[in-house]
Structures are given as C-alpha cells and as structure tokens.
PDB file of C-alpha atoms in Angstrom:
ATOM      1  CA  UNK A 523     -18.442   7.875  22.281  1.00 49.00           C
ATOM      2  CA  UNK A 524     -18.960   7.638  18.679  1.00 52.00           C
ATOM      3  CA  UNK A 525     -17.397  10.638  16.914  1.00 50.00           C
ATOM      4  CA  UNK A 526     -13.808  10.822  18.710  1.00 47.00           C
ATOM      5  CA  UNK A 527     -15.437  14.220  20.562  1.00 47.00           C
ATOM      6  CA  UNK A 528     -15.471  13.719  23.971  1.00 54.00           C
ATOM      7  CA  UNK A 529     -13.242  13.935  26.299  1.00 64.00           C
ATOM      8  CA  UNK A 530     -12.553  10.181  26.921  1.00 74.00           C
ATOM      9  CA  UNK A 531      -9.962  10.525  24.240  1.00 86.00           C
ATOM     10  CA  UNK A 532      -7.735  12.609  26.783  1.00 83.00           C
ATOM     11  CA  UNK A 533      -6.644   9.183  28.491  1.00 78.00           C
ATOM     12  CA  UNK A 534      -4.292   8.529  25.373  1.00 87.00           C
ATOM     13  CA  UNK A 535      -1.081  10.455  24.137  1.00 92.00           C
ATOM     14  CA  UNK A 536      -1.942  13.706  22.125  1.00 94.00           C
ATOM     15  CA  UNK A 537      -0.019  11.756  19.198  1.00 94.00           C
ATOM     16  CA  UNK A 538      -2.823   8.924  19.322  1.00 95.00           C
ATOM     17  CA  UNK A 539      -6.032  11.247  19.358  1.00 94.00           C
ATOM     18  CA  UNK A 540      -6.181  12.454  15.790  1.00 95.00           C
ATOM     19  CA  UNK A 541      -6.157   8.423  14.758  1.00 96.00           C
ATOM     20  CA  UNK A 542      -8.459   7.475  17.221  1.00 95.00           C
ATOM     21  CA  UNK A 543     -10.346  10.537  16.527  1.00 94.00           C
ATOM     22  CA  UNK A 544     -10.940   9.200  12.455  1.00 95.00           C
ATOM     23  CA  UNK A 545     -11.321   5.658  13.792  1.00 96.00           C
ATOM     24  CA  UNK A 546     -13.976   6.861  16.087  1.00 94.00           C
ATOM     25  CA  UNK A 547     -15.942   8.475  12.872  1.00 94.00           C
ATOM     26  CA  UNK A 548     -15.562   5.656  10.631  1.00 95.00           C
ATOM     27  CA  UNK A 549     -13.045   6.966   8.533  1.00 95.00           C
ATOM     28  CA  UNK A 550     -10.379   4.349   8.897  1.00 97.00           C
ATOM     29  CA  UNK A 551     -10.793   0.234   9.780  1.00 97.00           C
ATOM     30  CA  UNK A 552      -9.098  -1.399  12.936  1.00 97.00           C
ATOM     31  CA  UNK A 553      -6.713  -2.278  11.307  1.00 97.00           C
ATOM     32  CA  UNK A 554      -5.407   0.980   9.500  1.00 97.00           C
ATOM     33  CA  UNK A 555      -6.091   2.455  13.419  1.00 97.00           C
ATOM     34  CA  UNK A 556      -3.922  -0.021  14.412  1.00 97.00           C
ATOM     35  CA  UNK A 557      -1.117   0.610  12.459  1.00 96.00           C
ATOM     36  CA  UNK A 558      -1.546   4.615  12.423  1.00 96.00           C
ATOM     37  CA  UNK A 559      -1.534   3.997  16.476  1.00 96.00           C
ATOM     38  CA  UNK A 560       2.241   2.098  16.431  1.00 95.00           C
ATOM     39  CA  UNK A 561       3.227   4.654  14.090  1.00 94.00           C
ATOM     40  CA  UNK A 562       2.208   7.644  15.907  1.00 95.00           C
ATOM     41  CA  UNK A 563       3.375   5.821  19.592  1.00 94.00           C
ATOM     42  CA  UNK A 564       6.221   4.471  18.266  1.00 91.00           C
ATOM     43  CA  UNK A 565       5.844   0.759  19.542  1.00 90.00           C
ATOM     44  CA  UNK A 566       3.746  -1.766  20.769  1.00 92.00           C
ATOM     45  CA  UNK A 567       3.934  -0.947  24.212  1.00 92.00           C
ATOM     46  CA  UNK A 568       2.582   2.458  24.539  1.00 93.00           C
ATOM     47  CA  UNK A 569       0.054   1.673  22.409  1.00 94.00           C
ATOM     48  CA  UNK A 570      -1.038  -0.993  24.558  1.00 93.00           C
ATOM     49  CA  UNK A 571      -1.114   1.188  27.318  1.00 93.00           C
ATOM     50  CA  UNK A 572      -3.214   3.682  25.909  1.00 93.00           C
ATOM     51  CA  UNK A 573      -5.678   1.516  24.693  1.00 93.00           C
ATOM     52  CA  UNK A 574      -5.828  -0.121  28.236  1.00 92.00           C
ATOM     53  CA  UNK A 575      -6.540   3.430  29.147  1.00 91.00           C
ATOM     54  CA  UNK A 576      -9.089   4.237  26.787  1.00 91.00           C
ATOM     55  CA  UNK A 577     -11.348   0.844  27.570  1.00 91.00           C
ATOM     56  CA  UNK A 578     -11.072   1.667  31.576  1.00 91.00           C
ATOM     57  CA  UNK A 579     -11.877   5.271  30.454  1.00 88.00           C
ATOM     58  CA  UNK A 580     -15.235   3.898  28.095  1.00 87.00           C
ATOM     59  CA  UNK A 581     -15.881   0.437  29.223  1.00 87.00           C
ATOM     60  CA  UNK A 582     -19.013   0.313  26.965  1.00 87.00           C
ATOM     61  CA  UNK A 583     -17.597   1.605  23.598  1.00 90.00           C
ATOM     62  CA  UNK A 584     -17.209  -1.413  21.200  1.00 94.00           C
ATOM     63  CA  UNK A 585     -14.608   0.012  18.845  1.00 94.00           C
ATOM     64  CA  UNK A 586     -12.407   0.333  21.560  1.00 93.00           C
ATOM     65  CA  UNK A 587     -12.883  -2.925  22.495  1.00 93.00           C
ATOM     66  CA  UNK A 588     -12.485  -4.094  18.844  1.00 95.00           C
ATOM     67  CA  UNK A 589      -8.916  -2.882  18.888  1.00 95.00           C
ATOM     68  CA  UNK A 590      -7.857  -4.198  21.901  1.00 93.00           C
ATOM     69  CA  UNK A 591      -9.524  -8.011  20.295  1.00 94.00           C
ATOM     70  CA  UNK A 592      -6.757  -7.102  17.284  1.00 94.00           C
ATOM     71  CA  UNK A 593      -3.626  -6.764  19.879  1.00 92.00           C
ATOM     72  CA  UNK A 594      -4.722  -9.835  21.196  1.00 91.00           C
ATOM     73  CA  UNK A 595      -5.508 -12.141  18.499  1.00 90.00           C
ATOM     74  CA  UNK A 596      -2.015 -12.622  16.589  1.00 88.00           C
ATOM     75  CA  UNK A 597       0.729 -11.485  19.087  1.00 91.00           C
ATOM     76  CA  UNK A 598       3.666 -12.889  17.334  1.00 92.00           C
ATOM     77  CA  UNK A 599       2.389 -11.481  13.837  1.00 94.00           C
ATOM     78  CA  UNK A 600       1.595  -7.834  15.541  1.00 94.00           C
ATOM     79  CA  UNK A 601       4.524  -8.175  17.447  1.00 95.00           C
ATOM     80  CA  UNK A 602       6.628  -8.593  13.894  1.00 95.00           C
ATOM     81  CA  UNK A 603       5.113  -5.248  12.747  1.00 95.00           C
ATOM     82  CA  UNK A 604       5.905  -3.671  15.741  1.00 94.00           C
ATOM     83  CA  UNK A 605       9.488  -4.712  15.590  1.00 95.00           C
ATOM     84  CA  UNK A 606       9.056  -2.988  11.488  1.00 95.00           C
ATOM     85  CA  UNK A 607       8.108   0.656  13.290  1.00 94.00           C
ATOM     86  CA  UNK A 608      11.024   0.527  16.223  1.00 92.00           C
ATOM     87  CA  UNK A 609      13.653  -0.090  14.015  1.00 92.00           C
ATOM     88  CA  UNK A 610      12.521   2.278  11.468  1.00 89.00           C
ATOM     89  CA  UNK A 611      11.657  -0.070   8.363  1.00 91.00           C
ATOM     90  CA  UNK A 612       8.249   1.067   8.430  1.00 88.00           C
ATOM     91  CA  UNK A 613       8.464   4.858   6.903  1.00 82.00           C
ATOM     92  CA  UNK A 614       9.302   5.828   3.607  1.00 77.00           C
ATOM     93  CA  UNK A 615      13.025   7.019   3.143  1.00 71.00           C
ATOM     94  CA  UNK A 616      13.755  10.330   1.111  1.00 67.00           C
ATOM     95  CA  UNK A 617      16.471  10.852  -1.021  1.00 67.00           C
ATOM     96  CA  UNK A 618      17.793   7.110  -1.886  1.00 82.00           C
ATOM     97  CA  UNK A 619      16.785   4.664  -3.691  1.00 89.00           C
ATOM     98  CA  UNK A 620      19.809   2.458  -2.199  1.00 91.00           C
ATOM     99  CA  UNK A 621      18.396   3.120   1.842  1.00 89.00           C
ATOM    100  CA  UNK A 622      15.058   2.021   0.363  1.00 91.00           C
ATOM    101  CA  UNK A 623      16.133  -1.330  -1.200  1.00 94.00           C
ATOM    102  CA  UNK A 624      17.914  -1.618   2.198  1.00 93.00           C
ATOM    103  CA  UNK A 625      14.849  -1.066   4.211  1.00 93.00           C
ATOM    104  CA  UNK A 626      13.219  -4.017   2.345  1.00 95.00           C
ATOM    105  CA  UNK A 627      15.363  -6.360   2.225  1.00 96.00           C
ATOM    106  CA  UNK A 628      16.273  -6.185   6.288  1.00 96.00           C
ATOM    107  CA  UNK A 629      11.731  -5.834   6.969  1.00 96.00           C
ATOM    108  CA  UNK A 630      11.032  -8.865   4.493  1.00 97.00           C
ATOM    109  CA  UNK A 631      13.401 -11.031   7.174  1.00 97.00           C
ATOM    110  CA  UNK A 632      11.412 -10.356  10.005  1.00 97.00           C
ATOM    111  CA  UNK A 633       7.764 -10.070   8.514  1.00 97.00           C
ATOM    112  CA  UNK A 634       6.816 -10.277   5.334  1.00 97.00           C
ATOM    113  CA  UNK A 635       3.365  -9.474   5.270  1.00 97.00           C
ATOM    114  CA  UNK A 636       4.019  -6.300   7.615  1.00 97.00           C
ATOM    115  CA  UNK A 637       6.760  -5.619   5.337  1.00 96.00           C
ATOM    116  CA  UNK A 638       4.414  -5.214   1.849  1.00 96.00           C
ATOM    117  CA  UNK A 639       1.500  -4.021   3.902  1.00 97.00           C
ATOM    118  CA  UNK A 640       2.082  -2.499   7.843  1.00 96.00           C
ATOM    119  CA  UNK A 641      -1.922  -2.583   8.343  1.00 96.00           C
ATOM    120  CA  UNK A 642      -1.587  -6.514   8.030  1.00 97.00           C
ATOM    121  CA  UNK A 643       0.021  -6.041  11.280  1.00 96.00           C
ATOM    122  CA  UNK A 644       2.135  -9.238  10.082  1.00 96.00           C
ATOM    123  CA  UNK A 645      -0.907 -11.569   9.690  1.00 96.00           C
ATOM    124  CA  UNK A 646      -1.650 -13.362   6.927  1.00 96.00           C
ATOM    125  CA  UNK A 647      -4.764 -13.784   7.076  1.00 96.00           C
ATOM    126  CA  UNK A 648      -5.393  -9.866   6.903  1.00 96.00           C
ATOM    127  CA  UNK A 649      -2.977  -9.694   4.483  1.00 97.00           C
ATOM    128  CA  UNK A 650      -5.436 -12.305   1.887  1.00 98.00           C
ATOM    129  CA  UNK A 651      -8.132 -10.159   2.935  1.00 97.00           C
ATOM    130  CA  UNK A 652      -7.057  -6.510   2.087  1.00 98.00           C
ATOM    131  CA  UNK A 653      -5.674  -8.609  -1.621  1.00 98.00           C
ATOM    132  CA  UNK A 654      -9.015  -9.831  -2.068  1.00 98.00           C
ATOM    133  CA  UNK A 655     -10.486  -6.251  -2.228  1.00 98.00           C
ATOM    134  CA  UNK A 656      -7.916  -5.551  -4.545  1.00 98.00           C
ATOM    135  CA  UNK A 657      -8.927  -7.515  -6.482  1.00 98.00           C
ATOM    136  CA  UNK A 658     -12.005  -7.211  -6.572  1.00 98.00           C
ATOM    137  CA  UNK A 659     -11.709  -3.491  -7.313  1.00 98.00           C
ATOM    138  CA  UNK A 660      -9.428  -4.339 -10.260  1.00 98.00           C
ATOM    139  CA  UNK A 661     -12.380  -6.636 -11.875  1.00 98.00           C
ATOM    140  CA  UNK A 662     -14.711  -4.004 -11.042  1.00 98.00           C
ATOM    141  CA  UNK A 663     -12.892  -1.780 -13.216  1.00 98.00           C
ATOM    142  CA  UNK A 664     -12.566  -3.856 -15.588  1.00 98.00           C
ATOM    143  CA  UNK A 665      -8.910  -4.421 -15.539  1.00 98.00           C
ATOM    144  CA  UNK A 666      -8.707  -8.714 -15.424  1.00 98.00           C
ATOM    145  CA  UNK A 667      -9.338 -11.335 -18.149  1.00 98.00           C
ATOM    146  CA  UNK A 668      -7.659 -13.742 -19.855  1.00 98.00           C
ATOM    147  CA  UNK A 669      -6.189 -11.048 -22.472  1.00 98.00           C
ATOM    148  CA  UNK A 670      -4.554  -9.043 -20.486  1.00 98.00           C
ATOM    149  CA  UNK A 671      -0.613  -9.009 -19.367  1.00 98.00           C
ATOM    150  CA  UNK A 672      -0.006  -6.544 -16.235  1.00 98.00           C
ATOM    151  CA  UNK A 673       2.990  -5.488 -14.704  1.00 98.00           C
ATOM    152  CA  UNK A 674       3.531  -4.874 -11.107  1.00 98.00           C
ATOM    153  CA  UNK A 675       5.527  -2.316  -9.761  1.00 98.00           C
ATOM    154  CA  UNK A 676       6.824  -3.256  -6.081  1.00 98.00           C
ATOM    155  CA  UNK A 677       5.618  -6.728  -6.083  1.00 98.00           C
ATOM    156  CA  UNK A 678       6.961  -7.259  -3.029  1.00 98.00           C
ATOM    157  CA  UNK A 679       6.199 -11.029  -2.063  1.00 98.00           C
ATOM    158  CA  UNK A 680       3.729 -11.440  -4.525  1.00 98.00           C
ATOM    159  CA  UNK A 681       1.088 -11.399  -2.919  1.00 98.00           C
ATOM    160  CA  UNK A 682      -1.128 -10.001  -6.036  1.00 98.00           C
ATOM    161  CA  UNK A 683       0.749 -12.385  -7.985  1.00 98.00           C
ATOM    162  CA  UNK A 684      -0.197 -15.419  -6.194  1.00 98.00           C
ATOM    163  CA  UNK A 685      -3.755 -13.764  -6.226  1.00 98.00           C
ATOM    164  CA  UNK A 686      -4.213 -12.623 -10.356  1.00 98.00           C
ATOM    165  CA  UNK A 687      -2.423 -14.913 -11.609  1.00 98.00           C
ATOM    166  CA  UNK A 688      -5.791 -17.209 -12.717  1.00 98.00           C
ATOM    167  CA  UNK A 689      -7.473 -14.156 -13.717  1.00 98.00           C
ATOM    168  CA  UNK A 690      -4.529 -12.747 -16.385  1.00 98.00           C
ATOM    169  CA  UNK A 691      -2.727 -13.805 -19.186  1.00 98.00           C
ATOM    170  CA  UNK A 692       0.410 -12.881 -17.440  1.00 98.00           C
ATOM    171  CA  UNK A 693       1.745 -10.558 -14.861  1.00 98.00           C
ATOM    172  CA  UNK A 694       5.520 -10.037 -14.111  1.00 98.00           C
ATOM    173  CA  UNK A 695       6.160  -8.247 -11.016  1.00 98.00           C
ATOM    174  CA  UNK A 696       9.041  -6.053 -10.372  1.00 98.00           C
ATOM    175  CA  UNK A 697      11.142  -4.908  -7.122  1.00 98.00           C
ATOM    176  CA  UNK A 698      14.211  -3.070  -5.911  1.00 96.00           C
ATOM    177  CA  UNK A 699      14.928  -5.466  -3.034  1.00 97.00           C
ATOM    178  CA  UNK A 700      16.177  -8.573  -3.994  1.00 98.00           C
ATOM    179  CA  UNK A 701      14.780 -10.226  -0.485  1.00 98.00           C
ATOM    180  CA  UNK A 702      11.510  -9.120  -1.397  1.00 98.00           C
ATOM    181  CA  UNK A 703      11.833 -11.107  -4.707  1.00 98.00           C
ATOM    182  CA  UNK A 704      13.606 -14.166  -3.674  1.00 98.00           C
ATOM    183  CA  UNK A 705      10.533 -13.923  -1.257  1.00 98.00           C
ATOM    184  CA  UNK A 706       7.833 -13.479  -4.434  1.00 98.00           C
ATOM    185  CA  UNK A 707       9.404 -16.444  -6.315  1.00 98.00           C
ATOM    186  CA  UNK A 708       9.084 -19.032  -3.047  1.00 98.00           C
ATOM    187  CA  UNK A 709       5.328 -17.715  -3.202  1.00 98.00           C
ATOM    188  CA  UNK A 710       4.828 -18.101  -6.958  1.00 98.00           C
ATOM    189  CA  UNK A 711       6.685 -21.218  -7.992  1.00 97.00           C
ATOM    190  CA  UNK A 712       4.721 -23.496  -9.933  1.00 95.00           C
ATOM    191  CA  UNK A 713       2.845 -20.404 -11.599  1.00 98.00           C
ATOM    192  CA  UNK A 714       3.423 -20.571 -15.192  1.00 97.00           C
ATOM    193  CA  UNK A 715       2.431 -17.047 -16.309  1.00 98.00           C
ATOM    194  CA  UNK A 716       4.050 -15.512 -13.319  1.00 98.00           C
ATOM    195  CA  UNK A 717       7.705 -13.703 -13.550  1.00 98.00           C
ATOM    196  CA  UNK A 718       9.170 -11.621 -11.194  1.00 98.00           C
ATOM    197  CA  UNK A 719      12.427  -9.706 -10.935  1.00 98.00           C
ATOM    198  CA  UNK A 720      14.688  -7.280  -9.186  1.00 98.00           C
ATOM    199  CA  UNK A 721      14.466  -3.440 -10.946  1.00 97.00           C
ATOM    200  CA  UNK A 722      16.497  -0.712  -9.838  1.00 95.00           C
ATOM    201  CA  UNK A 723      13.820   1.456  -9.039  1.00 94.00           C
ATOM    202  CA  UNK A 724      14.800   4.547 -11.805  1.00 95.00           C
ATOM    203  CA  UNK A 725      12.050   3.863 -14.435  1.00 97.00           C
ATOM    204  CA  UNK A 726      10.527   0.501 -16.558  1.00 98.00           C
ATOM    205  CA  UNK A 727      13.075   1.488 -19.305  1.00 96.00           C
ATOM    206  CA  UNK A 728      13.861  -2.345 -18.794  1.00 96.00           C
ATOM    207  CA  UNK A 729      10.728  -2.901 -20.568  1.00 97.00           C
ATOM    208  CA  UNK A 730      11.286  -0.907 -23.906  1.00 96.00           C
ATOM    209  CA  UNK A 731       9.544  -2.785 -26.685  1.00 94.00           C
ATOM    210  CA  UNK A 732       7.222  -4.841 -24.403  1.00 96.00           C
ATOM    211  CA  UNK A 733       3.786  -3.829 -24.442  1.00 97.00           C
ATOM    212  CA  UNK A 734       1.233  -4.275 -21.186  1.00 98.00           C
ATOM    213  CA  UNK A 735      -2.345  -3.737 -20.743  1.00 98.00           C
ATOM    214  CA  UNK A 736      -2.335  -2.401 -16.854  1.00 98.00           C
ATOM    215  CA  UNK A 737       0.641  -1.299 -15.067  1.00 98.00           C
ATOM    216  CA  UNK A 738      -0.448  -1.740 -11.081  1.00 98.00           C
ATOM    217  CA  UNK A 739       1.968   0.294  -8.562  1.00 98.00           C
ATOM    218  CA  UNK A 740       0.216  -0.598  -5.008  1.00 98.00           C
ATOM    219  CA  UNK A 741       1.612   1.886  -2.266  1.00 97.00           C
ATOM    220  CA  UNK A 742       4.598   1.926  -4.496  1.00 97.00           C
ATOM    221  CA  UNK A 743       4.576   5.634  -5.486  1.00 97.00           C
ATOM    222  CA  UNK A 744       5.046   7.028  -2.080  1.00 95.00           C
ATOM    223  CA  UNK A 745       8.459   5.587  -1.614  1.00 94.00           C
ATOM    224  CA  UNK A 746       9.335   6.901  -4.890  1.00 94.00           C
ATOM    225  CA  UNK A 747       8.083  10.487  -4.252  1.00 95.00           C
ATOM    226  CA  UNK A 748       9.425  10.359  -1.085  1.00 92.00           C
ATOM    227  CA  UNK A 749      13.218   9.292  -2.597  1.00 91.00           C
ATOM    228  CA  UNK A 750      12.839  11.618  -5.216  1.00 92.00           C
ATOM    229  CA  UNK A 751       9.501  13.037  -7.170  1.00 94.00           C
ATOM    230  CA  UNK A 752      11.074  13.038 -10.542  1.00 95.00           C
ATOM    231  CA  UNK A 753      11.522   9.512 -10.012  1.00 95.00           C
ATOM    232  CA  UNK A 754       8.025   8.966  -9.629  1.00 96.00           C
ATOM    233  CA  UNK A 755       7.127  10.927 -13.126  1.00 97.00           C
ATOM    234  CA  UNK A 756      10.189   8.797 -14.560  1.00 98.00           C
ATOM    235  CA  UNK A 757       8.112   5.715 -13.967  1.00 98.00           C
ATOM    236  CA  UNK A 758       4.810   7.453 -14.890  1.00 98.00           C
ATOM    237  CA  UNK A 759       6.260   8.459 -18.190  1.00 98.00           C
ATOM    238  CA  UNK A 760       7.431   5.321 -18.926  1.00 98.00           C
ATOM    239  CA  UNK A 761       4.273   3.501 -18.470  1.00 98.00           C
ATOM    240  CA  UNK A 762       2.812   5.835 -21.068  1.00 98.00           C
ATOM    241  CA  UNK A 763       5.151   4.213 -23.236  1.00 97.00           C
ATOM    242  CA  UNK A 764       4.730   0.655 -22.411  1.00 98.00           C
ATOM    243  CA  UNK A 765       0.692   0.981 -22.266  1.00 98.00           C
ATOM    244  CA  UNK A 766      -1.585   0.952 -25.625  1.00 97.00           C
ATOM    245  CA  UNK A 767      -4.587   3.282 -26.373  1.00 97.00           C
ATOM    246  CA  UNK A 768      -6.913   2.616 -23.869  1.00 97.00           C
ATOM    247  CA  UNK A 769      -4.352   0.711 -21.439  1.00 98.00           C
ATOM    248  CA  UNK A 770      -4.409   1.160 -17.696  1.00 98.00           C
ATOM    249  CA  UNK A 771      -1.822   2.744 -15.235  1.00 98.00           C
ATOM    250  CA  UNK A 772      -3.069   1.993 -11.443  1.00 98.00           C
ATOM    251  CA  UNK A 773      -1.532   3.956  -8.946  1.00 98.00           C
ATOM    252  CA  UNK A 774      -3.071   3.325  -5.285  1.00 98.00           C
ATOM    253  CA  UNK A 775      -1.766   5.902  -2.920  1.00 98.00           C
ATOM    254  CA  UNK A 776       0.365   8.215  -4.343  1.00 98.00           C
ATOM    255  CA  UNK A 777       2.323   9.637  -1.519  1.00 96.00           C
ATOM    256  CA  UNK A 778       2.368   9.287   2.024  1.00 94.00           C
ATOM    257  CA  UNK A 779       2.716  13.061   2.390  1.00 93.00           C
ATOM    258  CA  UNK A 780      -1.368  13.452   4.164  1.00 93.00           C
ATOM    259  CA  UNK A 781      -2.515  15.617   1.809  1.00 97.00           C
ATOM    260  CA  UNK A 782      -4.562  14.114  -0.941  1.00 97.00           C
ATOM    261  CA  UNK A 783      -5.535  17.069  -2.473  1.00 98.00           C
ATOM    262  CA  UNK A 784      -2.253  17.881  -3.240  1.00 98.00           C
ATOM    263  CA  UNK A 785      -1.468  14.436  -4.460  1.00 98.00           C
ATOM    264  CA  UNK A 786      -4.621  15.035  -6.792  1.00 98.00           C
ATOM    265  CA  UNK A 787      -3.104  18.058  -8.157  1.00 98.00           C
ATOM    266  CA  UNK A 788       0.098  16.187  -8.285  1.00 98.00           C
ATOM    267  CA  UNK A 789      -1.094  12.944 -10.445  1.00 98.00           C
ATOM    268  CA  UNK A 790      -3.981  15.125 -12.725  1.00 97.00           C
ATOM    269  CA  UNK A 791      -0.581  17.015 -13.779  1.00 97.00           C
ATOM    270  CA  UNK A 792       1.125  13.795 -14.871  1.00 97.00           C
ATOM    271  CA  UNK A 793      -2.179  12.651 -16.522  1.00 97.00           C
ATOM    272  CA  UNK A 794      -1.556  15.718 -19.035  1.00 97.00           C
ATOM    273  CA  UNK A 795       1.608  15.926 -19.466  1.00 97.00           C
ATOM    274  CA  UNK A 796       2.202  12.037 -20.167  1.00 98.00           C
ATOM    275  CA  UNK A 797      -1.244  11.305 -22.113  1.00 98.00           C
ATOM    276  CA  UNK A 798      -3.204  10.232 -19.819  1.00 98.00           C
ATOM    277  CA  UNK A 799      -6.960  10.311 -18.672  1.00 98.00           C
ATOM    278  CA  UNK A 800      -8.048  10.368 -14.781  1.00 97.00           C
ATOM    279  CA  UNK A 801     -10.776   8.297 -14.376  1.00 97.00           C
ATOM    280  CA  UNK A 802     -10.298   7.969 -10.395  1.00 97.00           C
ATOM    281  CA  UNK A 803      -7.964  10.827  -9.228  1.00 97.00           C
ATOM    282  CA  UNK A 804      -7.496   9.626  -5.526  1.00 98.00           C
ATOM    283  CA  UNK A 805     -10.827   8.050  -4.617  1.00 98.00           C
ATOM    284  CA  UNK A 806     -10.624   5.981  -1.682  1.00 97.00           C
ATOM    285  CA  UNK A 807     -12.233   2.885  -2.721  1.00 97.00           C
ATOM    286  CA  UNK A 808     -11.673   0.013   0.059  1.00 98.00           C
ATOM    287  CA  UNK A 809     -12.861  -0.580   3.924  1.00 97.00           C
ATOM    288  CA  UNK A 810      -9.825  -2.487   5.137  1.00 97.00           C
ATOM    289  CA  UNK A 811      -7.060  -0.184   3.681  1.00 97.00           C
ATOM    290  CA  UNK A 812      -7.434   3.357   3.383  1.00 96.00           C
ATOM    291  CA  UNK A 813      -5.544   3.915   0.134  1.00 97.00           C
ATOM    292  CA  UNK A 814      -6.510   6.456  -2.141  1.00 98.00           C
ATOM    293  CA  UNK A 815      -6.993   4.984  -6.008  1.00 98.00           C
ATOM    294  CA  UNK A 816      -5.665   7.041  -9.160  1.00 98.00           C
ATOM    295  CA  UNK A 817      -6.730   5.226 -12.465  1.00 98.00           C
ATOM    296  CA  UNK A 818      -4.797   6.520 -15.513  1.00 98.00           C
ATOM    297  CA  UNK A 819      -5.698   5.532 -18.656  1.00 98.00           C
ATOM    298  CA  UNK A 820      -3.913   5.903 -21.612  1.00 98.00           C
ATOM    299  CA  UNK A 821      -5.330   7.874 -24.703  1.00 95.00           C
ATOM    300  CA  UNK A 822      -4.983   7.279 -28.287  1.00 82.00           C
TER     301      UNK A 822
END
C-alpha cells in the first residue's frame, strides 16, 4: 500500500481518503496529512479512529504507522490544534477583515504555533523546522544579507523574525491581530533590528515613503483573498510601490481555494498589471509544508 489505491483506504471516512490518498503518493509530509486529516474529520477524535482503523486494516505499511507516531508524540501541542479546527479558528474567513483579526487574536491564546502554522500541529519544534526551510529557500534565492530591510506581512508571532533577524539589516513585521503582535514582541525583545506592529489589513499605505528590498507574505494572501480579492491586489500594488528595481515580493500560497492553476493565472495577472516579473509562479518548493511559492520581482 504505497499509492493510496487499494482498497485498505475504505476503513477511513470518504472525507479522509483523498488526503491519505496524496500522503500515500508522496505528495504531502505527515505533517501536512495530519493537519488536512483534522480538517477534513473535523477533530481529533475521528481522526484517531480512522487511523486506528487504517493500521489494523495494513499492519505493515510504515506511513501509516508514521502518523499514528505524530498523534502520539506531542498530545497537548496536537491537542491545541485540534481545539483551533473545532472551534473554527483554523479556516480562512470571507468577507471581513474584522472576523479575521478576531480569529487570531482568540487562536494565538490557545496555541500559538498552530495558530501561525496548523501543520505545526502546536509543536514547536515543527514549527523551527518548517522556518528553517524557509529560510533556507529565501537564501537560496538570494533574498538575505546584511543590505537588505524586509517587511513581513502577517508576522504573526514572529517566528521569521526571531529566525532572519541575523541574516538582514532589518525586518519589521506587520499584523491585523493585536494578540498575534503582543505575541511577536515577547518573542523578539532584545532584537535590535526587529519592529513589529498591528496593520489593519487594507494595504502597506502605512509605509508610503519607506523603501524595502523583499516584502515576504507567508500564507498571508489566502486570508486576504478569501476576505476580499481586491484586498489582496491592494497589498500587491502597494508593494510595487514600496519595492525598488529589482526588489522582491514573496508570496507563499496564494489562496487556499485548491486550485493552483487558477491561483497561477491569478498572481501572473498581478505580475503585469503592477510591474512585476514571475520568477516562481506557484512552485512548490518545501517537504514539510506544502505551500506553493510565487516570487515577484519588481522591474525597472
């Protein structure tokens, strides 16, 4: 049972067997299973269930037993994520920016790390790991050094803060929910070239007259799209403005919608209209997380 084929998959809900199915193939980590499980189950107990299932129905298949090793090995951080998806802080909103910055502020009170990132599930630990790729994909692109100033759209806690902080000049970090910031500021205190500060989620036109080399808005977009889309080409448009010749807008995952061809079609459209080049137009680019990567960058 390696490809999510056979018939073994018929001991879970019908909801589960698409996310098992990709898991199965390779397509998504654990972890990303993990969460796509609680999402599509709605809790932690029926997804425990079914994966009890599913090992007495394949008793020899690894990745099965993988999964089951992640319920088991932070209960009271998986159980925090859980408690995100049944009380409904876990989806995007549509329609209100105000319901959004409510969202946050009640998820960051009961776990933070699920709250910026549900595949965490709550652990911290995960959490460092999936920021490390980040960043290492951001240096791979060539988007860190001691030049450059970034700005962070839906900072969050700060956890790329914290994290690029000794590899930029500066980075400020922006949210709508003020508990996610007073969060981000316990996290970054003592860091000199770090700011952070609550936006109201519109547009950057806050920023008029500053100037940054890379804009970063990590899974920040699909909230936006989902409130309103002109809100998310507000904020695209804007960064045009605040970004040189040759300066970097990074958008990873653009909407939450499941259809990344249309979100290609989507973001390629802002590219033109705004001045901006697609060097990445929704490449998936990391193991842990299964975000999709769109790296704008600004022409001359």
């Amino acid at each position: 049972m390696n490809d999510g084929s056979t018939s073994e998959l018929s001991a879970c809900p019908e909801a589960a067997r698409p996310v098992l199915a990709r898991y199965l193939a390779g397509e998504i980590s654990a972890e990303v299973a993990i969460m796509q499980l609680l999402l599509a189950l709605d809790g932690i107990a029926p997804l425990a269930e079914c994966l009890t299932e599913l090992a007495a129905a394949t008793p020899d298949e690894p990745a099965i037993a993988a999964l089951q090793q992640i319920m088991t090995a932070h209960p009271a951080a998986l159980a925090g994520a859980a408690t995100l998806v049944e009380r409904g802080l876990a989806r995007e909103r549509a329609g209100n920016i105000a319901a959004i910055r409510e969202q946050f502020d009640h998820a960051v009170t009961i776990a933070p790390e699920a709250a910026v990132a549900l595949y965490s599930l709550g652990s911290p630990a995960t959490l460092d790991r999936a920021t490390a790729e980040l960043v290492t994909r951001l240096d791979e692109w060539g988007l860190l050094g001691p030049d450059i100033t970034a700005l962070d759209i839906g900072c969050g806690i700060g956890r790329l803060e914290t994290a690029l902080a000794p590899r930029l000049r500066a980075i400020t970090g922006i949210d709508l929910s003020p508990g996610m910031i007073e969060e981000a500021r316990r996290r970054c205190a003592g860091l000199p070239n770090v700011d952070v500060a609550v936006c109201d989620g519109t547009g950057l036109a806050a920023f008029t007259g500053r100037r940054f080399d890379v804009i970063l808005a990590v899974d920040t977009f699909p909230y936006l799209v989902a409130a309103d889309p002109a809100l998310a080409e507000r904020h695209a448009a804007d960064a045009a403005q605040l970004l040189p010749a040759g300066g970097t807008l990074v958008i990873l995952n653009y909407s939450y919608r499941g259809d990344l061809d249309a979100d290609r079609h989507a973001v390629a459209d802002l590219s033109q209209r705004y001045g901006f080049t697609a060097l990445r137009n929704g490449i998936r680019d990391f193991t842990l997380w299964d975000g999709a990567a769109f790296l704008l960058r600004r022409m001359g």
